[in-house]
Amino acid sequence: MAVLTQPSPRSSAELAAALIRTGFFDTYFVYEHGDVWTVAWGVRVEIVVNATRVRVRRDSVEESWPVVGGPVRAARAALERLSLREWTVCGWIAFEAVHVLNDRSDLAGDSEVVHLVAPEVEVRIESGRASVVRGGDPRLGALLEHLRTAPVEDMPASGRAIVQVDLDAGSVRYRDAVLEAVEEIRSTGLHRVTLSRSVPVDEPVDFVETYLAGRAATAPERSFLLSIGGLTATGFCTQTVLEAAPDGKVSTRLRLGNRALERANELVPDPDEADEHAIAVEHAFAGLNEVCEPGSVVVEELMAVMARGGVDDLASRLCGRLAEGKTSWDALESLFPGMTVSGAPREAACEFTSRSESSPRGVYSGAVLFASDDGFLDAGLVLHAVYERKGQRWLRAGAAVVASSRPEREFEETCAELRSIAAHLVAGPA
């Protein structure tokens, strides 16, 4: 295993960014999980799933077949069908995958709901050391040697202009949608729905510098930078959908924004949001119970107050052990996308969301993931991110709506969520 040790102090995030800046491949994926940054390049195999079909491209040969089961399990079945040895895959799952899971493929349309690649090159960065896990391209050695010897000052400098974004865009329509949701909740069995809105980013964005700026200012559960399947995005995950270890242990991390109250020098959770969090924990518990050994699912942490950029979140963690015959991919599909971004009951909430929001969510409130053949799978919930496709850039944020919701309050919550990423948008070349 080749190892690169930096002669000058440089963080793992900076080293990952330096690797991407080389332009080694157009397709790339950076994923921070724990103390490890994984950097992957190129396309060995590409797997794309929509509501009805799986499409696989390998060595310029493409084939497709009908989806059997859910879209996540269909992607995993494609890997088995390809008989790859010692594989890793990375990519994203769109929120619209939930419509397929809800047997409402008509709401998903023909858009991609899962897009994964098995990379040609994989580098693992930990404690200032970059290890080549996979990659036989002769250019790789030269690339690593260049980065080992390149002076730090030759790298692009941070601190460029911050892109200005109109966070009020679409405010009237969003407030109207909240009123409609409140009426729906009061007159039907719908309990809770998450409504999101997107705002355009009119100026070019330097995604690598934005990743570095945002990562330096936050302490996320996960962070990512990717360009896969025509989508470029970077973001910071406050929650995980699933953390699965090769030994069968699985867990999920929930964090919901909380406008805590100061009372007698203690943080007291907002009652409405504490109730929402409890419901989210209950749904996650049920999801894990579907795939875990009886009695193995436990709540390791419940509603701990954690600071995030001036906002206090309520955080919980649930863990379990996979039942015999179940895989981490089954667990991911059981937990996806989570009640915190869909609503309750899930089916009714997602149907209302599809009717009310002006465009599909795509990766927003979906997941980015990294997985390997030994059962390891790690998926972060995508909320605070910036996206670009076909020259168009945008941000997206949402808020939970319940019977007592007020349009102005929920709109302000979306603004706060948008600011968490907008504050770090570094301008790219015009």
mmCIF file of N, CA and C in Angstrom, residues 72-129:
data_model
loop_
_atom_site.group_PDB
_atom_site.id
_atom_site.type_symbol
_atom_site.label_atom_id
_atom_site.label_comp_id
_atom_site.label_asym_id
_atom_site.label_seq_id
_atom_site.Cartn_x
_atom_site.Cartn_y
_atom_site.Cartn_z
ATOM 1 N N VAL A 72 -32.936 0.817 -3.636
ATOM 2 C CA VAL A 72 -31.649 0.627 -2.979
ATOM 3 C C VAL A 72 -31.217 -0.832 -3.076
ATOM 4 N N ARG A 73 -32.139 -1.727 -2.782
ATOM 5 C CA ARG A 73 -31.820 -3.159 -2.907
ATOM 6 C C ARG A 73 -31.567 -3.544 -4.352
ATOM 7 N N ALA A 74 -32.218 -2.851 -5.295
ATOM 8 C CA ALA A 74 -31.983 -3.132 -6.712
ATOM 9 C C ALA A 74 -30.553 -2.765 -7.098
ATOM 10 N N ALA A 75 -30.032 -1.673 -6.526
ATOM 11 C CA ALA A 75 -28.647 -1.295 -6.792
ATOM 12 C C ALA A 75 -27.688 -2.334 -6.215
ATOM 13 N N ARG A 76 -27.989 -2.811 -5.004
ATOM 14 C CA ARG A 76 -27.148 -3.843 -4.395
ATOM 15 C C ARG A 76 -27.204 -5.136 -5.193
ATOM 16 N N ALA A 77 -28.375 -5.496 -5.697
ATOM 17 C CA ALA A 77 -28.502 -6.705 -6.514
ATOM 18 C C ALA A 77 -27.692 -6.577 -7.796
ATOM 19 N N ALA A 78 -27.606 -5.359 -8.335
ATOM 20 C CA ALA A 78 -26.805 -5.145 -9.543
ATOM 21 C C ALA A 78 -25.335 -5.435 -9.272
ATOM 22 N N LEU A 79 -24.847 -5.046 -8.094
ATOM 23 C CA LEU A 79 -23.461 -5.337 -7.738
ATOM 24 C C LEU A 79 -23.227 -6.841 -7.649
ATOM 25 N N GLU A 80 -24.174 -7.561 -7.092
ATOM 26 C CA GLU A 80 -24.043 -9.019 -7.020
ATOM 27 C C GLU A 80 -24.045 -9.628 -8.419
ATOM 28 N N ARG A 81 -24.900 -9.106 -9.272
ATOM 29 C CA ARG A 81 -25.011 -9.630 -10.636
ATOM 30 C C ARG A 81 -23.721 -9.419 -11.427
ATOM 31 N N LEU A 82 -22.998 -8.328 -11.116
ATOM 32 C CA LEU A 82 -21.753 -8.030 -11.828
ATOM 33 C C LEU A 82 -20.575 -8.871 -11.346
ATOM 34 N N SER A 83 -20.737 -9.504 -10.172
ATOM 35 C CA SER A 83 -19.683 -10.361 -9.605
ATOM 36 C C SER A 83 -18.345 -9.623 -9.486
ATOM 37 N N LEU A 84 -18.389 -8.376 -9.009
ATOM 38 C CA LEU A 84 -17.165 -7.622 -8.801
ATOM 39 C C LEU A 84 -16.414 -8.166 -7.589
ATOM 40 N N ARG A 85 -15.096 -8.063 -7.630
ATOM 41 C CA ARG A 85 -14.272 -8.498 -6.509
ATOM 42 C C ARG A 85 -13.801 -7.281 -5.724
ATOM 43 N N GLU A 86 -13.908 -7.340 -4.394
ATOM 44 C CA GLU A 86 -13.392 -6.302 -3.508
ATOM 45 C C GLU A 86 -13.834 -4.912 -3.956
ATOM 46 N N TRP A 87 -15.136 -4.730 -4.071
ATOM 47 C CA TRP A 87 -15.654 -3.469 -4.579
ATOM 48 C C TRP A 87 -15.939 -2.463 -3.469
ATOM 49 N N THR A 88 -15.857 -1.204 -3.851
ATOM 50 C CA THR A 88 -16.427 -0.102 -3.076
ATOM 51 C C THR A 88 -17.280 0.709 -4.038
ATOM 52 N N VAL A 89 -18.325 1.323 -3.518
ATOM 53 C CA VAL A 89 -19.170 2.182 -4.339
ATOM 54 C C VAL A 89 -19.449 3.472 -3.567
ATOM 55 N N CYS A 90 -19.704 4.520 -4.326
ATOM 56 C CA CYS A 90 -20.055 5.807 -3.726
ATOM 57 C C CYS A 90 -21.085 6.471 -4.635
ATOM 58 N N GLY A 91 -21.817 7.425 -4.075
ATOM 59 C CA GLY A 91 -22.814 8.112 -4.886
ATOM 60 C C GLY A 91 -23.931 8.682 -4.044
ATOM 61 N N TRP A 92 -25.110 8.750 -4.632
ATOM 62 C CA TRP A 92 -26.220 9.421 -3.949
ATOM 63 C C TRP A 92 -27.558 8.732 -4.216
ATOM 64 N N ILE A 93 -28.484 9.004 -3.300
ATOM 65 C CA ILE A 93 -29.869 8.542 -3.420
ATOM 66 C C ILE A 93 -30.754 9.770 -3.374
ATOM 67 N N ALA A 94 -31.602 9.949 -4.372
ATOM 68 C CA ALA A 94 -32.514 11.088 -4.409
ATOM 69 C C ALA A 94 -33.685 10.867 -3.454
ATOM 70 N N PHE A 95 -34.234 11.964 -2.944
ATOM 71 C CA PHE A 95 -35.394 11.863 -2.064
ATOM 72 C C PHE A 95 -36.525 11.096 -2.737
ATOM 73 N N GLU A 96 -36.671 11.265 -4.066
ATOM 74 C CA GLU A 96 -37.784 10.640 -4.781
ATOM 75 C C GLU A 96 -37.762 9.124 -4.746
ATOM 76 N N ALA A 97 -36.659 8.536 -4.257
ATOM 77 C CA ALA A 97 -36.650 7.081 -4.049
ATOM 78 C C ALA A 97 -37.747 6.657 -3.084
ATOM 79 N N VAL A 98 -38.136 7.566 -2.179
ATOM 80 C CA VAL A 98 -39.178 7.227 -1.212
ATOM 81 C C VAL A 98 -40.515 6.968 -1.902
ATOM 82 N N HIS A 99 -40.764 7.635 -3.030
ATOM 83 C CA HIS A 99 -42.021 7.379 -3.747
ATOM 84 C C HIS A 99 -42.075 5.944 -4.261
ATOM 85 N N VAL A 100 -40.935 5.423 -4.709
ATOM 86 C CA VAL A 100 -40.880 4.033 -5.169
ATOM 87 C C VAL A 100 -41.101 3.099 -3.981
ATOM 88 N N LEU A 101 -40.491 3.427 -2.838
ATOM 89 C CA LEU A 101 -40.675 2.615 -1.635
ATOM 90 C C LEU A 101 -42.121 2.653 -1.149
ATOM 91 N N ASN A 102 -42.819 3.755 -1.428
ATOM 92 C CA ASN A 102 -44.223 3.895 -1.042
ATOM 93 C C ASN A 102 -45.186 3.346 -2.090
ATOM 94 N N ASP A 103 -44.650 2.644 -3.106
ATOM 95 C CA ASP A 103 -45.461 2.114 -4.210
ATOM 96 C C ASP A 103 -46.173 3.222 -4.979
ATOM 97 N N ARG A 104 -45.525 4.374 -5.077
ATOM 98 C CA ARG A 104 -46.042 5.478 -5.878
ATOM 99 C C ARG A 104 -44.983 5.886 -6.898
ATOM 100 N N SER A 105 -44.599 4.921 -7.734
ATOM 101 C CA SER A 105 -43.578 5.184 -8.745
ATOM 102 C C SER A 105 -43.987 6.302 -9.694
ATOM 103 N N ASP A 106 -45.298 6.516 -9.844
ATOM 104 C CA ASP A 106 -45.762 7.586 -10.713
ATOM 105 C C ASP A 106 -45.295 8.955 -10.231
ATOM 106 N N LEU A 107 -45.105 9.118 -8.921
ATOM 107 C CA LEU A 107 -44.643 10.390 -8.389
ATOM 108 C C LEU A 107 -43.146 10.592 -8.609
ATOM 109 N N ALA A 108 -42.413 9.509 -8.807
ATOM 110 C CA ALA A 108 -40.974 9.599 -9.052
ATOM 111 C C ALA A 108 -40.670 9.913 -10.502
ATOM 112 N N GLY A 109 -41.619 9.640 -11.414
ATOM 113 C CA GLY A 109 -41.383 9.878 -12.833
ATOM 114 C C GLY A 109 -40.274 8.989 -13.359
ATOM 115 N N ASP A 110 -39.521 9.519 -14.334
ATOM 116 C CA ASP A 110 -38.425 8.728 -14.903
ATOM 117 C C ASP A 110 -37.060 9.238 -14.454
ATOM 118 N N SER A 111 -37.030 10.050 -13.407
ATOM 119 C CA SER A 111 -35.763 10.602 -12.927
ATOM 120 C C SER A 111 -34.958 9.541 -12.189
ATOM 121 N N GLU A 112 -33.634 9.770 -12.106
ATOM 122 C CA GLU A 112 -32.757 8.863 -11.381
ATOM 123 C C GLU A 112 -33.042 8.969 -9.883
ATOM 124 N N VAL A 113 -33.165 7.838 -9.227
ATOM 125 C CA VAL A 113 -33.352 7.862 -7.769
ATOM 126 C C VAL A 113 -32.142 7.296 -7.028
ATOM 127 N N VAL A 114 -31.303 6.532 -7.716
ATOM 128 C CA VAL A 114 -30.034 6.060 -7.155
ATOM 129 C C VAL A 114 -28.976 6.182 -8.242
ATOM 130 N N HIS A 115 -27.821 6.743 -7.880
ATOM 131 C CA HIS A 115 -26.714 6.838 -8.833
ATOM 132 C C HIS A 115 -25.421 6.513 -8.089
ATOM 133 N N LEU A 116 -24.840 5.357 -8.417
ATOM 134 C CA LEU A 116 -23.635 4.880 -7.758
ATOM 135 C C LEU A 116 -22.533 4.621 -8.777
ATOM 136 N N VAL A 117 -21.299 4.778 -8.328
ATOM 137 C CA VAL A 117 -20.157 4.387 -9.151
ATOM 138 C C VAL A 117 -19.194 3.569 -8.301
ATOM 139 N N ALA A 118 -18.615 2.562 -8.922
ATOM 140 C CA ALA A 118 -17.465 1.875 -8.345
ATOM 141 C C ALA A 118 -16.241 2.572 -8.913
ATOM 142 N N PRO A 119 -15.437 3.243 -8.097
ATOM 143 C CA PRO A 119 -14.357 4.089 -8.619
ATOM 144 C C PRO A 119 -13.166 3.295 -9.127
ATOM 145 N N GLU A 120 -12.397 3.950 -9.997
ATOM 146 C CA GLU A 120 -11.145 3.367 -10.468
ATOM 147 C C GLU A 120 -10.019 3.570 -9.463
ATOM 148 N N VAL A 121 -10.063 4.703 -8.776
ATOM 149 C CA VAL A 121 -8.998 5.069 -7.851
ATOM 150 C C VAL A 121 -9.628 5.427 -6.505
ATOM 151 N N GLU A 122 -9.015 4.967 -5.429
ATOM 152 C CA GLU A 122 -9.509 5.283 -4.091
ATOM 153 C C GLU A 122 -8.326 5.577 -3.176
ATOM 154 N N VAL A 123 -8.394 6.728 -2.528
ATOM 155 C CA VAL A 123 -7.358 7.146 -1.591
ATOM 156 C C VAL A 123 -8.012 7.381 -0.235
ATOM 157 N N ARG A 124 -7.402 6.879 0.821
ATOM 158 C CA ARG A 124 -7.914 7.076 2.177
ATOM 159 C C ARG A 124 -6.956 7.990 2.931
ATOM 160 N N ILE A 125 -7.502 9.053 3.516
ATOM 161 C CA ILE A 125 -6.689 10.035 4.234
ATOM 162 C C ILE A 125 -7.031 9.967 5.720
ATOM 163 N N GLU A 126 -5.999 9.823 6.535
ATOM 164 C CA GLU A 126 -6.207 9.743 7.974
ATOM 165 C C GLU A 126 -4.945 10.205 8.676
ATOM 166 N N SER A 127 -5.097 11.174 9.583
ATOM 167 C CA SER A 127 -3.975 11.680 10.382
ATOM 168 C C SER A 127 -2.818 12.157 9.516
ATOM 169 N N GLY A 128 -3.119 12.894 8.457
ATOM 170 C CA GLY A 128 -2.073 13.456 7.623
ATOM 171 C C GLY A 128 -1.411 12.480 6.680
ATOM 172 N N ARG A 129 -1.945 11.284 6.558
ATOM 173 C CA ARG A 129 -1.369 10.270 5.669
ATOM 174 C C ARG A 129 -2.413 9.858 4.639
#
